[in-house]
Amino acid sequence: MASETNNLTFSTPPGEVDEKLYSRQLYVMGHEAQKRMMASRAVIVGVSGLGVEVAKNIILSGISSVMLCDPELPNCFDLGGNLSLSVGDLNKCDEDGSDGKKGRADLCRDQLSELNEYVKVDVASNVTSLQDEAGLLKLVEGASVVVITVPLSTSLLAAMNDKCRASINKTRFIYALSTGVFSTIFCDFGESFVVNDKDGENPATSQVENILTSNPAVVKVLEDHGRHGLETGDYVTFQRSSDGESTYEVKVTGPFTFELPGMDALACS
């Protein structure tokens, strides 16, 4: 598949993490997660307002490469949401002097590629339209994730999702739309993908006031520190206990109390 690529010059050897550039996310994610991201390849179908925002974020995060696919011509509505387009882009023609005008992916590529020197930004030049099923299905090959940000037919979406599931590297599939006040998203990360984080919130911390003598043990936290914020089925870890930092499943009995099923209070210290 033919594509156009921005010229890359690296100040850090390929494969090595630029700790100055990614310092903040390294603090959150760690080196191993960053290296996995740096080995990933994303395909973004649709470079409208949402598509260009997705592209910007993953380029800044340091993904290996991004393939932009959107041969559609920009319109006046794009100017209100696409940070990479301007009024002058509405009538911009191809550099070869032909009568054909540039699509949104071509117009946004150069500005997006300037965001991160380590990320290769390509344009899928062989896809003639967003209804080109054969061309779009070819984009799945070798991709880590396919993100679709513009409306496509249900049959085409299903075909791309099936192609992602059948791919050798189990390509992730994301379909997202933003229509003003309302938005929608569909994610398919494969049959074996498990989400353990219920709400995305950081783990809560509470000070234990006492452990009530009962079986199962009942833990009460200091009310001055606020509610514990736990739900039945959550897990807690006790620090500075005699058996180290052990983890227990909880059954919530109140905003400041919870049980440790199967744990006798006499065994707690």
Tab-separated table of C-alpha atoms in Angstrom, residues 15-244:
chain	number	residue	atom	x	y	z
A	15	GLY	CA	13.554	2.022	20.749
A	16	GLU	CA	14.868	4.054	23.674
A	17	VAL	CA	12.510	6.127	25.810
A	18	ASP	CA	13.096	9.885	25.787
A	19	GLU	CA	12.672	10.434	29.516
A	20	LYS	CA	12.595	14.225	29.236
A	21	LEU	CA	9.825	14.209	26.634
A	22	TYR	CA	7.687	11.550	28.325
A	23	SER	CA	8.548	12.322	31.957
A	24	ARG	CA	4.981	12.913	33.144
A	25	GLN	CA	3.444	9.811	31.603
A	26	LEU	CA	6.428	7.677	32.624
A	27	TYR	CA	5.570	8.605	36.198
A	28	VAL	CA	2.042	7.235	35.663
A	29	MET	CA	2.622	4.360	33.220
A	30	GLY	CA	6.192	3.238	33.714
A	31	HIS	CA	8.869	2.334	31.161
A	32	GLU	CA	7.430	-1.034	30.108
A	33	ALA	CA	4.016	0.390	29.201
A	34	GLN	CA	5.688	3.243	27.341
A	35	LYS	CA	7.818	0.823	25.353
A	36	ARG	CA	4.741	-1.202	24.405
A	37	MET	CA	3.074	1.970	23.211
A	38	MET	CA	6.151	2.901	21.215
A	39	ALA	CA	5.844	-0.440	19.413
A	40	SER	CA	2.163	0.059	18.533
A	41	ARG	CA	0.663	1.218	15.248
A	42	ALA	CA	-2.683	3.011	14.992
A	43	VAL	CA	-5.014	3.545	12.034
A	44	ILE	CA	-7.435	6.464	12.269
A	45	VAL	CA	-10.319	6.475	9.788
A	46	GLY	CA	-11.838	9.930	9.604
A	47	VAL	CA	-9.888	13.105	10.294
A	48	SER	CA	-12.746	15.319	11.371
A	49	GLY	CA	-12.731	17.212	14.663
A	50	LEU	CA	-12.763	14.032	16.755
A	51	GLY	CA	-10.321	12.190	14.514
A	52	VAL	CA	-7.685	14.911	14.598
A	53	GLU	CA	-8.003	15.166	18.395
A	54	VAL	CA	-7.448	11.410	18.747
A	55	ALA	CA	-4.462	11.638	16.393
A	56	LYS	CA	-2.986	14.549	18.347
A	57	ASN	CA	-3.251	12.746	21.676
A	58	ILE	CA	-1.727	9.442	20.606
A	59	ILE	CA	1.060	11.201	18.691
A	60	LEU	CA	1.954	13.197	21.795
A	61	SER	CA	1.848	10.021	23.877
A	62	GLY	CA	4.570	8.469	21.710
A	63	ILE	CA	2.956	5.701	19.670
A	64	SER	CA	5.183	4.193	16.961
A	65	SER	CA	3.161	5.268	13.919
A	66	VAL	CA	-0.206	6.630	12.874
A	67	MET	CA	-1.947	6.011	9.572
A	68	LEU	CA	-4.479	8.721	8.686
A	69	CYS	CA	-7.287	7.777	6.327
A	70	ASP	CA	-9.716	10.421	5.120
A	71	PRO	CA	-9.830	11.378	1.428
A	72	GLU	CA	-12.972	13.484	1.927
A	73	LEU	CA	-12.680	17.176	1.163
A	74	PRO	CA	-12.878	19.625	4.075
A	75	ASN	CA	-15.941	21.823	4.459
A	76	CYS	CA	-16.879	24.847	6.511
A	77	PHE	CA	-18.136	22.677	9.374
A	78	ASP	CA	-14.651	21.161	9.763
A	79	LEU	CA	-13.220	24.577	10.559
A	80	GLY	CA	-15.218	24.673	13.775
A	81	GLY	CA	-13.755	21.446	15.153
A	82	ASN	CA	-10.548	20.515	13.360
A	83	LEU	CA	-7.553	22.299	14.883
A	84	SER	CA	-5.351	21.508	11.854
A	85	LEU	CA	-7.549	23.097	9.180
A	86	SER	CA	-7.930	26.716	8.134
A	87	VAL	CA	-10.056	28.642	5.644
A	88	GLY	CA	-7.276	28.411	3.078
A	89	ASP	CA	-7.487	24.614	3.108
A	90	LEU	CA	-10.990	24.567	1.656
A	91	ASN	CA	-9.730	25.048	-1.900
A	92	LYS	CA	-6.192	23.685	-1.657
A	93	CYS	CA	-5.210	21.461	-4.588
A	94	ASP	CA	-2.723	18.611	-4.885
A	95	GLU	CA	0.923	19.576	-5.181
A	96	ASP	CA	1.225	17.915	-8.594
A	97	GLY	CA	-0.914	20.664	-10.073
A	98	SER	CA	-3.861	18.426	-10.908
A	99	ASP	CA	-7.435	19.546	-10.525
A	100	GLY	CA	-7.966	17.215	-7.578
A	101	LYS	CA	-8.230	18.859	-4.182
A	102	LYS	CA	-6.556	17.592	-1.039
A	103	GLY	CA	-8.498	15.455	1.415
A	104	ARG	CA	-8.605	16.064	5.149
A	105	ALA	CA	-5.917	13.489	5.953
A	106	ASP	CA	-3.439	15.073	3.528
A	107	LEU	CA	-4.145	18.545	4.852
A	108	CYS	CA	-3.696	17.574	8.510
A	109	ARG	CA	-0.702	15.265	8.178
A	110	ASP	CA	2.117	17.842	8.177
A	111	GLN	CA	0.897	19.753	11.213
A	112	LEU	CA	0.254	16.564	13.188
A	113	SER	CA	3.669	15.136	12.329
A	114	GLU	CA	5.334	18.186	13.887
A	115	LEU	CA	3.924	17.287	17.306
A	116	ASN	CA	6.392	14.449	17.956
A	117	GLU	CA	9.576	13.730	16.026
A	118	TYR	CA	9.528	10.075	17.110
A	119	VAL	CA	6.126	9.258	15.586
A	120	LYS	CA	5.758	8.390	11.918
A	121	VAL	CA	2.593	9.895	10.423
A	122	ASP	CA	1.359	8.408	7.136
A	123	VAL	CA	-1.592	8.989	4.830
A	124	ALA	CA	-3.465	6.056	3.296
A	125	SER	CA	-3.323	7.353	-0.269
A	126	ASN	CA	-4.782	4.182	-1.841
A	127	VAL	CA	-8.178	4.610	-0.170
A	128	THR	CA	-10.279	6.570	-2.633
A	129	SER	CA	-13.303	7.224	-0.387
A	130	LEU	CA	-14.721	6.326	3.005
A	131	GLN	CA	-16.992	3.853	1.188
A	132	ASP	CA	-14.006	1.994	-0.294
A	133	GLU	CA	-14.473	-1.253	1.638
A	134	ALA	CA	-11.548	-3.117	0.059
A	135	GLY	CA	-9.160	-0.236	0.750
A	136	LEU	CA	-10.331	0.212	4.336
A	137	LEU	CA	-10.063	-3.496	5.134
A	138	LYS	CA	-6.439	-3.525	3.962
A	139	LEU	CA	-5.610	-0.909	6.586
A	140	VAL	CA	-6.266	-3.435	9.362
A	141	GLU	CA	-3.227	-5.510	8.384
A	142	GLY	CA	-0.391	-4.900	10.829
A	143	ALA	CA	-2.313	-2.379	12.942
A	144	SER	CA	-2.447	-2.544	16.737
A	145	VAL	CA	-5.686	-0.566	16.864
A	146	VAL	CA	-8.175	0.807	14.337
A	147	VAL	CA	-10.088	3.918	15.392
A	148	ILE	CA	-13.069	5.037	13.299
A	149	THR	CA	-14.335	8.541	14.047
A	150	VAL	CA	-16.805	9.206	11.205
A	151	PRO	CA	-20.161	7.607	10.338
A	152	LEU	CA	-19.837	4.465	8.201
A	153	SER	CA	-22.416	1.905	7.138
A	154	THR	CA	-23.216	-0.843	9.638
A	155	SER	CA	-22.118	-3.527	7.177
A	156	LEU	CA	-18.733	-1.856	6.662
A	157	LEU	CA	-18.209	-1.377	10.396
A	158	ALA	CA	-19.034	-5.044	11.019
A	159	ALA	CA	-16.648	-6.134	8.262
A	160	MET	CA	-13.801	-4.060	9.712
A	161	ASN	CA	-14.509	-5.317	13.228
A	162	ASP	CA	-14.477	-8.926	11.992
A	163	LYS	CA	-11.198	-8.288	10.153
A	164	CYS	CA	-9.674	-6.890	13.344
A	165	ARG	CA	-10.736	-9.945	15.358
A	166	ALA	CA	-9.383	-12.319	12.711
A	167	SER	CA	-6.018	-10.552	12.387
A	168	ILE	CA	-2.851	-12.265	13.599
A	169	ASN	CA	-2.115	-9.654	16.263
A	170	LYS	CA	-5.783	-9.314	17.320
A	171	THR	CA	-6.180	-5.695	16.302
A	172	ARG	CA	-8.292	-3.598	18.682
A	173	PHE	CA	-11.359	-1.921	17.195
A	174	ILE	CA	-12.828	1.407	18.347
A	175	TYR	CA	-15.784	3.209	16.778
A	176	ALA	CA	-16.440	6.671	18.213
A	177	LEU	CA	-18.693	9.533	17.155
A	178	SER	CA	-19.132	13.038	18.515
A	179	THR	CA	-22.234	14.910	17.382
A	180	GLY	CA	-22.242	18.107	19.374
A	181	VAL	CA	-23.738	17.565	22.815
A	182	PHE	CA	-24.013	13.794	22.341
A	183	SER	CA	-21.404	11.151	21.643
A	184	THR	CA	-21.077	7.381	21.423
A	185	ILE	CA	-18.276	4.842	21.514
A	186	PHE	CA	-17.964	1.112	20.854
A	187	CYS	CA	-14.812	-0.821	21.789
A	188	ASP	CA	-13.874	-4.377	20.881
A	189	PHE	CA	-10.529	-5.405	22.376
A	190	GLY	CA	-11.057	-9.140	21.776
A	191	GLU	CA	-12.613	-11.994	23.707
A	192	SER	CA	-9.820	-12.264	26.279
A	193	PHE	CA	-9.679	-8.582	27.238
A	194	VAL	CA	-10.640	-8.002	30.872
A	195	VAL	CA	-11.308	-4.632	32.537
A	196	ASN	CA	-10.574	-4.763	36.259
A	197	ASP	CA	-10.980	-1.057	36.941
A	198	LYS	CA	-14.663	-0.262	37.459
A	199	ASP	CA	-14.597	3.513	37.466
A	200	GLY	CA	-11.114	4.740	36.540
A	201	GLU	CA	-10.727	6.472	39.893
A	202	ASN	CA	-7.499	6.340	41.881
A	203	PRO	CA	-7.498	3.885	44.839
A	204	ALA	CA	-9.038	5.403	47.962
A	205	THR	CA	-7.122	5.575	51.234
A	206	SER	CA	-8.659	5.490	54.715
A	207	GLN	CA	-7.330	5.373	58.281
A	208	VAL	CA	-8.491	2.319	60.253
A	209	GLU	CA	-10.082	3.285	63.579
A	210	ASN	CA	-10.551	-0.239	64.895
A	211	ILE	CA	-11.411	-3.813	63.964
A	212	LEU	CA	-14.568	-5.029	65.706
A	213	THR	CA	-14.434	-8.366	67.487
A	214	SER	CA	-16.577	-10.547	65.285
A	215	ASN	CA	-16.452	-13.299	62.724
A	216	PRO	CA	-16.117	-12.222	59.978
A	217	ALA	CA	-13.997	-9.277	61.047
A	218	VAL	CA	-15.577	-5.826	60.699
A	219	VAL	CA	-13.306	-2.880	59.948
A	220	LYS	CA	-14.289	0.673	60.900
A	221	VAL	CA	-12.506	3.675	59.373
A	222	LEU	CA	-12.152	7.152	60.857
A	223	GLU	CA	-15.250	9.186	60.035
A	224	ASP	CA	-13.191	12.383	60.065
A	225	HIS	CA	-11.490	11.184	56.860
A	226	GLY	CA	-14.780	10.713	55.036
A	227	ARG	CA	-16.555	7.644	53.675
A	228	HIS	CA	-14.403	4.737	52.577
A	229	GLY	CA	-15.999	4.745	49.104
A	230	LEU	CA	-15.800	0.960	48.720
A	231	GLU	CA	-18.236	-1.417	47.057
A	232	THR	CA	-18.869	-5.061	47.870
A	233	GLY	CA	-16.370	-7.126	45.904
A	234	ASP	CA	-13.621	-4.505	46.061
A	235	TYR	CA	-10.238	-5.347	47.533
A	236	VAL	CA	-8.327	-3.531	50.265
A	237	THR	CA	-4.688	-3.673	51.323
A	238	PHE	CA	-3.654	-3.041	54.931
A	239	GLN	CA	-0.341	-1.356	55.476
A	240	ARG	CA	1.883	-1.748	58.535
A	241	SER	CA	0.128	-4.957	59.607
A	242	SER	CA	1.944	-7.928	61.138
A	243	ASP	CA	1.517	-10.078	58.025
A	244	GLY	CA	2.778	-7.405	55.628
